């Protein structure tokens, strides 16, 4: 898999039926290693190891319904009160991050009301803090560490 613009982590990999699998420490099972899953697993490790977010506050592929259609967030981080704090949208490294990507995460956030939005393809990372009064987001250089 491609080297990402994130720290390197030691992942448990195995082969099964001609597919490479990666162990997901949150879901506690092996997942098919797609380019998007590679980015998701790196970003989860980044949140836990570098930003110090507790594993207990991170959920993967959380389902939500928007306009009667079922969608899934890639990574959802809660705060201590159990409210949505961060939504992370992961794309494969080959996918260019466009306005459509931001529109997708913004639609999710109309429902979830998270304070921060992150869009990443593992090579580029965009961080935003929500300004709910002005109904916009403010780009940041980074997201805050867990307090």
PDB file of N, CA, C and O in Angstrom, residues 1 6 16-17 21 75 83 109 113 138 144:
ATOM      1  N   UNK A   1       0.848  -1.204   0.000  1.00  0.00           N
ATOM      2  CA  UNK A   1       0.000   0.000   0.000  1.00  0.00           C
ATOM      3  C   UNK A   1       0.880   1.250   0.000  1.00  0.00           C
ATOM      4  O   UNK A   1       2.009   1.222   0.456  1.00  0.00           O
ATOM      5  N   UNK A   6       1.102  10.598   6.894  1.00  0.00           N
ATOM      6  CA  UNK A   6       0.753  10.364   8.293  1.00  0.00           C
ATOM      7  C   UNK A   6       1.880   9.515   8.874  1.00  0.00           C
ATOM      8  O   UNK A   6       2.614   8.874   8.113  1.00  0.00           O
ATOM      9  N   UNK A  16      -6.327 -13.731   3.013  1.00  0.00           N
ATOM     10  CA  UNK A  16      -7.438 -14.680   3.048  1.00  0.00           C
ATOM     11  C   UNK A  16      -8.146 -14.619   1.703  1.00  0.00           C
ATOM     12  O   UNK A  16      -8.559 -13.538   1.274  1.00  0.00           O
ATOM     13  N   UNK A  17      -8.267 -15.763   1.061  1.00  0.00           N
ATOM     14  CA  UNK A  17      -8.964 -15.863  -0.223  1.00  0.00           C
ATOM     15  C   UNK A  17      -8.459 -14.814  -1.220  1.00  0.00           C
ATOM     16  O   UNK A  17      -9.243 -14.066  -1.821  1.00  0.00           O
ATOM     17  N   UNK A  21      -6.065  -8.484   4.356  1.00  0.00           N
ATOM     18  CA  UNK A  21      -6.933  -7.971   5.417  1.00  0.00           C
ATOM     19  C   UNK A  21      -6.087  -7.197   6.416  1.00  0.00           C
ATOM     20  O   UNK A  21      -4.913  -7.509   6.628  1.00  0.00           O
ATOM     21  N   UNK A  75     -15.274   8.091  10.205  1.00  0.00           N
ATOM     22  CA  UNK A  75     -14.837   8.140  11.601  1.00  0.00           C
ATOM     23  C   UNK A  75     -15.657   9.227  12.281  1.00  0.00           C
ATOM     24  O   UNK A  75     -15.800  10.328  11.760  1.00  0.00           O
ATOM     25  N   UNK A  83     -21.497  13.961  22.844  1.00  0.00           N
ATOM     26  CA  UNK A  83     -21.927  14.696  21.653  1.00  0.00           C
ATOM     27  C   UNK A  83     -20.896  14.520  20.542  1.00  0.00           C
ATOM     28  O   UNK A  83     -19.734  14.237  20.796  1.00  0.00           O
ATOM     29  N   UNK A 109     -23.012  16.727   8.482  1.00  0.00           N
ATOM     30  CA  UNK A 109     -22.962  17.566   9.675  1.00  0.00           C
ATOM     31  C   UNK A 109     -24.231  18.376   9.902  1.00  0.00           C
ATOM     32  O   UNK A 109     -24.474  18.828  11.013  1.00  0.00           O
ATOM     33  N   UNK A 113     -24.116  17.801  13.656  1.00  0.00           N
ATOM     34  CA  UNK A 113     -23.716  19.012  14.394  1.00  0.00           C
ATOM     35  C   UNK A 113     -22.385  18.864  15.131  1.00  0.00           C
ATOM     36  O   UNK A 113     -22.245  19.267  16.291  1.00  0.00           O
ATOM     37  N   UNK A 138     -14.493  27.195   9.191  1.00  0.00           N
ATOM     38  CA  UNK A 138     -13.248  27.936   9.170  1.00  0.00           C
ATOM     39  C   UNK A 138     -12.118  26.925   9.035  1.00  0.00           C
ATOM     40  O   UNK A 138     -12.036  25.988   9.831  1.00  0.00           O
ATOM     41  N   UNK A 144      -7.356  20.276  17.330  1.00  0.00           N
ATOM     42  CA  UNK A 144      -6.770  20.276  18.672  1.00  0.00           C
ATOM     43  C   UNK A 144      -6.531  18.854  19.189  1.00  0.00           C
ATOM     44  O   UNK A 144      -7.225  17.924  18.783  1.00  0.00           O
TER      45      UNK A 144
END
